[in-house]
Short mmCIF file of C-alpha atoms and ligand atoms in Angstrom, two decimals:
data_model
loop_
_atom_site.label_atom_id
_atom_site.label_comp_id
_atom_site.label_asym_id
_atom_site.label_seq_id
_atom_site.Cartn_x
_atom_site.Cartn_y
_atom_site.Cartn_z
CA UNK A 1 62.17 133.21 126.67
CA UNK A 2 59.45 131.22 126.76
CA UNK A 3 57.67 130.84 123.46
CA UNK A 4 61.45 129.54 122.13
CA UNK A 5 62.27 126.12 121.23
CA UNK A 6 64.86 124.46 123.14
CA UNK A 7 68.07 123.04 121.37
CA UNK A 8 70.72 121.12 122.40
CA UNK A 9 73.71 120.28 121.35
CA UNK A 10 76.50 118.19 121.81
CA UNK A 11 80.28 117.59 121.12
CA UNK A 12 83.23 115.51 122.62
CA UNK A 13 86.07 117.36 124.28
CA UNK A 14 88.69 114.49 122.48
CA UNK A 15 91.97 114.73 121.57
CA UNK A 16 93.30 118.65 122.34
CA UNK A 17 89.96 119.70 122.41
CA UNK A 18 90.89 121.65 119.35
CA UNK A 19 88.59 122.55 117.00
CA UNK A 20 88.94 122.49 113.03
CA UNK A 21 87.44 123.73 110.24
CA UNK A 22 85.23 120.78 109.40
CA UNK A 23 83.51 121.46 113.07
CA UNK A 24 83.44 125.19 112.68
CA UNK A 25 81.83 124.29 108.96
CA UNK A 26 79.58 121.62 110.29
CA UNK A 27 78.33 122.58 113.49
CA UNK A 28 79.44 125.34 114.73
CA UNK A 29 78.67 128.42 112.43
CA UNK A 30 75.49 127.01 112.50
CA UNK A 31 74.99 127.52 116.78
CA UNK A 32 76.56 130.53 116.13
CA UNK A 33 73.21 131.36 113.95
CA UNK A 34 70.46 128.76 115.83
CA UNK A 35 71.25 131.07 119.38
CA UNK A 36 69.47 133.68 118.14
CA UNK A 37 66.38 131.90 117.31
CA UNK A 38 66.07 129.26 120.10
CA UNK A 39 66.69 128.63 123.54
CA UNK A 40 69.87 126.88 123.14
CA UNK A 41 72.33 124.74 125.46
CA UNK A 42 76.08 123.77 123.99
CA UNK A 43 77.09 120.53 126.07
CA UNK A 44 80.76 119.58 125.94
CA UNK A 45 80.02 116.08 126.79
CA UNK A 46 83.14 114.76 128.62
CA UNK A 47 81.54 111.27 130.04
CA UNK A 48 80.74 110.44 126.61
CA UNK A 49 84.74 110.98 126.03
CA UNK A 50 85.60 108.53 128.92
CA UNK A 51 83.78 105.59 126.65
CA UNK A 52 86.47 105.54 124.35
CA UNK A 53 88.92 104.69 127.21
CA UNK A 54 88.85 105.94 131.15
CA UNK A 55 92.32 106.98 131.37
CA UNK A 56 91.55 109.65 128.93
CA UNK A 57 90.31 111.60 132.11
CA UNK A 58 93.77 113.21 132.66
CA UNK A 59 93.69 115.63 129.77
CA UNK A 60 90.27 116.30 129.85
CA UNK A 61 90.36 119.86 131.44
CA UNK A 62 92.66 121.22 129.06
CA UNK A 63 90.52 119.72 126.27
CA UNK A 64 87.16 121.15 127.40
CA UNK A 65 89.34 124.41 128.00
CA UNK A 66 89.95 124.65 124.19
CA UNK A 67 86.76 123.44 123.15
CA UNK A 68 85.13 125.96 125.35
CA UNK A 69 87.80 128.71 123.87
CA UNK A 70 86.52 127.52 120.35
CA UNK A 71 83.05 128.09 121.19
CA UNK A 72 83.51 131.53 122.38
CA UNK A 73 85.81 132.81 119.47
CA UNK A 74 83.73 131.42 116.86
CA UNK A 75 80.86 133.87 118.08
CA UNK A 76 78.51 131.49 120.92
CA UNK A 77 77.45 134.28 123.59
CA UNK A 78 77.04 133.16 126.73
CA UNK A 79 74.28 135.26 127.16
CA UNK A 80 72.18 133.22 124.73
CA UNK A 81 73.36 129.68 125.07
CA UNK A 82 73.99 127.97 128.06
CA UNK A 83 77.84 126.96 127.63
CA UNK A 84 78.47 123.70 130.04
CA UNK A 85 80.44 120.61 130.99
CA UNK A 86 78.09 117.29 131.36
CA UNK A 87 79.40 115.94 134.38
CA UNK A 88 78.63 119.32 136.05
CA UNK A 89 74.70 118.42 135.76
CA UNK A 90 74.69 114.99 137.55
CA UNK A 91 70.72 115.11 136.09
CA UNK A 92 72.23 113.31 132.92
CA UNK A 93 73.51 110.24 134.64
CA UNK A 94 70.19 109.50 136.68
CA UNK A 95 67.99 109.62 133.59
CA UNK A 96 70.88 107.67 131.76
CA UNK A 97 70.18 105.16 134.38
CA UNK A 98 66.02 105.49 134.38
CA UNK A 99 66.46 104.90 130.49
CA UNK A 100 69.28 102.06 130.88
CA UNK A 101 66.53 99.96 132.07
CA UNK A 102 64.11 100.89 129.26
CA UNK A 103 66.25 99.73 126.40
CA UNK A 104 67.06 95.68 125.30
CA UNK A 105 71.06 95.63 124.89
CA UNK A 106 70.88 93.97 121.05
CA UNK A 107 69.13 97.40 120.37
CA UNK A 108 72.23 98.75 121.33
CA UNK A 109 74.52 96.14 120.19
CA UNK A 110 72.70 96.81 116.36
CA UNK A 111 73.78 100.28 116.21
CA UNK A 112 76.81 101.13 113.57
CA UNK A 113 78.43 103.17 115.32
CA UNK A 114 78.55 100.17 117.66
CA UNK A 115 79.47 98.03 115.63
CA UNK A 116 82.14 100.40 113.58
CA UNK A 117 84.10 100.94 116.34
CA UNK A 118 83.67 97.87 118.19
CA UNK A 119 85.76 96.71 115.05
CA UNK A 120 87.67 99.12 114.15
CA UNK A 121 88.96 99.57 117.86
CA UNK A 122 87.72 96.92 119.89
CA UNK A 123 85.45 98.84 121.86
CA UNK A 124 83.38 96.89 124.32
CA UNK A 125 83.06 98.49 127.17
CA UNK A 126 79.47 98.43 129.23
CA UNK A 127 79.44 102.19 129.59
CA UNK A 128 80.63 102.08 125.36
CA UNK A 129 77.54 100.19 125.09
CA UNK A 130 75.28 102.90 126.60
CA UNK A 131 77.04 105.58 124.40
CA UNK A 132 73.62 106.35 122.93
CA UNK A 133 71.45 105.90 126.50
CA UNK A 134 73.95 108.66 127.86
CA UNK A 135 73.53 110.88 124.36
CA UNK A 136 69.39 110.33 125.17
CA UNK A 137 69.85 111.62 128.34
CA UNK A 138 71.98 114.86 127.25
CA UNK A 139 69.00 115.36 125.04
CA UNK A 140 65.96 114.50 127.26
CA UNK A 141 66.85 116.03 130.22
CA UNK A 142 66.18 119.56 128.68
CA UNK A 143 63.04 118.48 127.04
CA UNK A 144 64.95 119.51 123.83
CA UNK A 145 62.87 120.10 121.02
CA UNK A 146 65.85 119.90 118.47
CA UNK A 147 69.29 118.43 118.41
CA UNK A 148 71.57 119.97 115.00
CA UNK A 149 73.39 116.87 114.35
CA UNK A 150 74.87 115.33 111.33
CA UNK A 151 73.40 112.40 109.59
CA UNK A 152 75.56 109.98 111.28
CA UNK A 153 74.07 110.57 114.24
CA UNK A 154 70.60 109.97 113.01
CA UNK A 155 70.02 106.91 114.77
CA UNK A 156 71.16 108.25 118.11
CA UNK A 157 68.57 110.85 117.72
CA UNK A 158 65.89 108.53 116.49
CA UNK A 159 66.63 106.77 119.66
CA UNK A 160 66.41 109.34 122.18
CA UNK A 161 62.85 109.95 120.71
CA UNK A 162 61.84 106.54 121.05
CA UNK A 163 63.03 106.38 124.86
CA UNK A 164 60.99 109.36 125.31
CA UNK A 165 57.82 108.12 123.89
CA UNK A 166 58.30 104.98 125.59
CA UNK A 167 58.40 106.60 128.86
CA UNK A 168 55.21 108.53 128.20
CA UNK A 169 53.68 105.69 127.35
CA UNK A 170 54.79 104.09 130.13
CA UNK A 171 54.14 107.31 132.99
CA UNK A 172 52.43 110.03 130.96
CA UNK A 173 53.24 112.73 128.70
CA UNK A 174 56.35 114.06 130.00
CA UNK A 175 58.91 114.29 127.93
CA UNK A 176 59.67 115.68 124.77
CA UNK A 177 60.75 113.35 121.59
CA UNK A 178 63.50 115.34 120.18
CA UNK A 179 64.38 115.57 116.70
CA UNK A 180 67.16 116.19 114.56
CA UNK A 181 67.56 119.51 112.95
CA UNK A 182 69.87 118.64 109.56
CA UNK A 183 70.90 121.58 108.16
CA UNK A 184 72.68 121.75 104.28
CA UNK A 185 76.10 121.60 105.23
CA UNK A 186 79.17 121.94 102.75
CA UNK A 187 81.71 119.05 102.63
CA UNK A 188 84.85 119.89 103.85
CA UNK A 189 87.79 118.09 102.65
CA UNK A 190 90.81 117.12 104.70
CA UNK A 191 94.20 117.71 102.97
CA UNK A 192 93.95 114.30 101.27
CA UNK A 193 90.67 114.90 100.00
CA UNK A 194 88.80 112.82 102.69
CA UNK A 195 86.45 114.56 105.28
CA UNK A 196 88.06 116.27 107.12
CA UNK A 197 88.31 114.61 110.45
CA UNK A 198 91.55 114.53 113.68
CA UNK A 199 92.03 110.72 113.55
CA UNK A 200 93.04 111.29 109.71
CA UNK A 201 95.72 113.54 109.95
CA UNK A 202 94.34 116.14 107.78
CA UNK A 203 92.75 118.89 109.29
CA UNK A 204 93.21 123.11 109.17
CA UNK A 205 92.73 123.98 112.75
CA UNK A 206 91.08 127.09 113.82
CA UNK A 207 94.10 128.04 116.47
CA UNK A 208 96.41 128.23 113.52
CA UNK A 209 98.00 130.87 112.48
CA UNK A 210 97.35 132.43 108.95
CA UNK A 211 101.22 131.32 107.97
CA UNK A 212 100.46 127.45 109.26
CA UNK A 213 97.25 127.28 107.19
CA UNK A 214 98.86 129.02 103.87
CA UNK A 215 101.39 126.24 104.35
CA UNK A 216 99.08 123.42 104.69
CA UNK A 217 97.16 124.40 101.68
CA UNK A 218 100.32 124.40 99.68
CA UNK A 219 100.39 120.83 100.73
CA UNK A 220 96.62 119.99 100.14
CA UNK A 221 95.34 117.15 97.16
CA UNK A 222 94.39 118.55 94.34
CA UNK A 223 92.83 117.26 90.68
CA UNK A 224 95.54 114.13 90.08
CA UNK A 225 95.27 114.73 85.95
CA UNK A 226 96.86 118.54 86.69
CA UNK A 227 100.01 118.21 87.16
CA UNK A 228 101.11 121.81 86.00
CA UNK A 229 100.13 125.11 85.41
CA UNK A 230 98.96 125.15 81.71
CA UNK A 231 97.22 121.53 81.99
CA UNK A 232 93.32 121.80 82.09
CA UNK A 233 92.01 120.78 85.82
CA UNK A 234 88.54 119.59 86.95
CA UNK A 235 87.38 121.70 89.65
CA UNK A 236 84.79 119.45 90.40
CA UNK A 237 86.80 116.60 92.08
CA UNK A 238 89.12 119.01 93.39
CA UNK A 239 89.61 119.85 97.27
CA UNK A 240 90.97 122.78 96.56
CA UNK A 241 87.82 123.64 95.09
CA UNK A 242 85.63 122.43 97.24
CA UNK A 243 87.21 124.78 99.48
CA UNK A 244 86.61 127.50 97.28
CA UNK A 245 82.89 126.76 97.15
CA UNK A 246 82.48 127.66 100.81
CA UNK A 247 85.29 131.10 100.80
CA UNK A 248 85.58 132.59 97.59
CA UNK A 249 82.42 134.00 97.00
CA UNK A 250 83.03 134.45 93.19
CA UNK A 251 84.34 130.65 92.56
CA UNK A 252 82.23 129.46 89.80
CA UNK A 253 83.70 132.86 87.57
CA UNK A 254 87.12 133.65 89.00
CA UNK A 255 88.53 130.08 89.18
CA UNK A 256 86.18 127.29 87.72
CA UNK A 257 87.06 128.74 84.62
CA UNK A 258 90.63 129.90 84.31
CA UNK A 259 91.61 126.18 86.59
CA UNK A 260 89.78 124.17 83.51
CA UNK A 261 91.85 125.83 80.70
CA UNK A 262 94.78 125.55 82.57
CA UNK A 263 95.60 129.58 82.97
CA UNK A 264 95.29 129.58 86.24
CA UNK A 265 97.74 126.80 88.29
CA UNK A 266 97.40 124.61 91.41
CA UNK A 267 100.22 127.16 93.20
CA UNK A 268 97.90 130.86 92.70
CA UNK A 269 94.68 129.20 93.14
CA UNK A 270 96.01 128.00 96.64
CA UNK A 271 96.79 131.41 97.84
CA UNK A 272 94.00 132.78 96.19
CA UNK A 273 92.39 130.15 98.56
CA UNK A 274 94.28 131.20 101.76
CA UNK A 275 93.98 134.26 101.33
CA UNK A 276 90.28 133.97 101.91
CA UNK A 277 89.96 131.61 103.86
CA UNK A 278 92.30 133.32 106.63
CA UNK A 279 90.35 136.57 105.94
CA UNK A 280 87.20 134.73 107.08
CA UNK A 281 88.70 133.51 110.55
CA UNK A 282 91.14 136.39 111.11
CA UNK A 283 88.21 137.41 113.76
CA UNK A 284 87.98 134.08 115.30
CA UNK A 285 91.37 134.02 115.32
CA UNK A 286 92.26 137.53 117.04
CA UNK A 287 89.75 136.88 119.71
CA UNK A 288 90.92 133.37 120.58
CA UNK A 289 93.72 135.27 121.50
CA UNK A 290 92.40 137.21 123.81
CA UNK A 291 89.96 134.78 125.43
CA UNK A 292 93.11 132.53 125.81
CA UNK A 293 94.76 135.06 128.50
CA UNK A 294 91.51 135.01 130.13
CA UNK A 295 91.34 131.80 131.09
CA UNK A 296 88.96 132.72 134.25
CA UNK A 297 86.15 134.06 132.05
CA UNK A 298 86.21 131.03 130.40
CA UNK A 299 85.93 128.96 133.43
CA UNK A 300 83.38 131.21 134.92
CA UNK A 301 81.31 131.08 131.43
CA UNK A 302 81.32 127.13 132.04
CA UNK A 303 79.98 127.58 135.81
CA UNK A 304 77.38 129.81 135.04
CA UNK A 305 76.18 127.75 132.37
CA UNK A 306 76.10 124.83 133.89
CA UNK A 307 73.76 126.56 136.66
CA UNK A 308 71.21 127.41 133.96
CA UNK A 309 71.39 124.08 132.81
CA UNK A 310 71.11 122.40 136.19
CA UNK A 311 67.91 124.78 136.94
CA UNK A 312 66.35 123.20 133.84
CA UNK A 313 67.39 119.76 134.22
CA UNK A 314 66.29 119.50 137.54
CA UNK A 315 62.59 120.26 136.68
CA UNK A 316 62.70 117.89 133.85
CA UNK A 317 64.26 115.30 136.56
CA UNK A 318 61.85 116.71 139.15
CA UNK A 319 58.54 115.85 136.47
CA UNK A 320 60.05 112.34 135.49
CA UNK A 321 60.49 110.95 139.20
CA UNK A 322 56.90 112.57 139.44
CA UNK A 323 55.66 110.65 136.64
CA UNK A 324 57.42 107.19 137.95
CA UNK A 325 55.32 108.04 141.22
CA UNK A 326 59.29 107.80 142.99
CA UNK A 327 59.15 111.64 143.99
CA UNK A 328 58.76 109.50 147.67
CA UNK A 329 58.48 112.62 150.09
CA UNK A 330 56.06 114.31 148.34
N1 LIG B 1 77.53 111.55 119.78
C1 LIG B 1 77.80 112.92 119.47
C2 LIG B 1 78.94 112.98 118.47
O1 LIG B 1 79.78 112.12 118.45
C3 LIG B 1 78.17 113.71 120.72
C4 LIG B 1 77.02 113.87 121.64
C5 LIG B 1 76.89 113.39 122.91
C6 LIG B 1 75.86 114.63 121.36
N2 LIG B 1 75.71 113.80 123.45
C7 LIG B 1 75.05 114.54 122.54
C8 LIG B 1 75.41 115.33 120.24
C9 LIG B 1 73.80 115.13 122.59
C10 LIG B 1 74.17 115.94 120.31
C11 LIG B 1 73.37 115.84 121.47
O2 LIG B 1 79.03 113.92 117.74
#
């Protein structure tokens, strides 16, 4: 289409490749709605996954398996959005290494999420270090006009901009300077009332079934001063509740009130709440089912993705060695 904006979006293929319900909540249901309106691409980004440690490569195609089931079940059509693996367009590393050169390494060494996980887990690899020169290059190399990100990857954004404008100031207008497309997003809250996030332990996965996720509800934090049925709660601080806000449509009247005068207990209001919540991804669900016994569509989705991708990163590749006056043959 060619009046469409182009967006493009990213996410790691770590752990199982799994996806829960802070993802589907946070990123994903939005895609779902953002491939209607622009021209979209949906990187699983597995180089970026190697920075956290190279001998993660082994499980990596089962992990981009499941995030590419995820995708699919949760309503992405290939037919819209470009579904593909980064290391299938080899574009991304050459303008990872045009922009390497482009960028002074305490720029990179200032970053917090450099610095987080540098601390928290000792990170210091050199390709670690580019994280964000890589993440520039996902994002540059489709002249993306938008990336839907959350605010912690603000900076990364911000820099992928300035790498652009620097090279246009540098060769010429070229390349688009991205920028991030925030969209309201509800918190959602792990089972111990932090976000919800895999390296916590407290997530609802989207591959469970509707008996798992009834069961880890029953087990989820709730308002520490309610203790039992009969004692007034505050919905307000309460996962639970928060939970509520995004799947019972009728929250603030059928449990705000009955939770604070203590009528209605922790123990109904969770299966009010699962009862919802696994009628909204019963559909996911069911067709993850099916897409899982078809593991060759989802392959083939990947390699025909990664063909439209190529054809587009190649002209932005094509225009940028232009631009550098190192298209040599021409
Ligand atoms: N850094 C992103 C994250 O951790 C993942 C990512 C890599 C990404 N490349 C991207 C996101 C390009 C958006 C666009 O979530």
């Amino acid at each position: 289409m060619p009046n469409k904006k182009t967006i493009l979006s990213g996410m790691q293929p770590t752990g199982t490749g799994q996806l829960h319900l802070g993802n589907y909540e946070g990123a994903l249901k939005n895609w779902v709605k953002l491939q209607d309106e622009y021209n979209m691409y949906c990187c699983i980004v597995d180089w970026h996954t190697l920075t956290a440690g190279f001998e993660n490569s082994v499980n990596l195609k089962d992990c981009i398996f499941n995030v590419a089931a995820d995708y699919l079940s949760a309503g992405l059509d290939p037919e819209k959005c470009a579904i593909f693996i980064q290391s299938d367009v080899k574009e991304h590393a050459e303008l990872h290494l045009l922009f390497s050169m482009m960028i002074s390494v305490p720029t990179l060494t200032r970053l917090p999420t450099f610095v987080e996980k540098k601390e928290e887990i000792g990170l210091d690899n050199y390709g670690f270090l580019g994280y964000p020169v890589l993440q520039a290059a996902d994002i540059c190399i489709y002249n993306a006009d938008f990336v839907p990100v959350g605010k912690d990857q603000e900076k990364h954004i911000w820099l992928a901009a300035d790498l652009a404008k620097r090279f246009n100031n540098t060769y010429g207008e070229t390349l688009v300077e991205p920028k991030a497309l925030f969209t309201k997003i509800p918190v959602v809250p792990g089972s111990d009332g932090k976000k919800m996030s895999k390296s916590y332990g407290n997530t609802l996965m989207l591959n469970e079934s509707a008996e798992e996720t009834e069961a880890k509800l029953k087990r989820y934090f709730t308002d520490p001063e309610k203790l039992r049925k009969g004692d007034p709660g505050h919905p307000d601080i309460c996962p639970v509740y928060m939970l509520h806000k995004i799947y019972t449509p009728d929250h603030e009247k059928e449990i705000a009130p009955p939770c604070k005068t203590g009528e209605l207990g922790c123990v109904d209001c969770k299966k009010k709440l699962a009862k919802n919540l696994n009628g909204a991804l019963e559909p996911i669900r069911k067709k993850r089912l099916v897409i899982e016994q078809n593991k060759d569509y989802v392959w083939d989705v990947l390699k025909n993705g990664a063909t439209r991708a190529r054809e587009r990163a190649a002209a932005v590749m094509a225009a940028v060695r232009s631009a550098m006056k190192m298209d040599y043959y021409k």
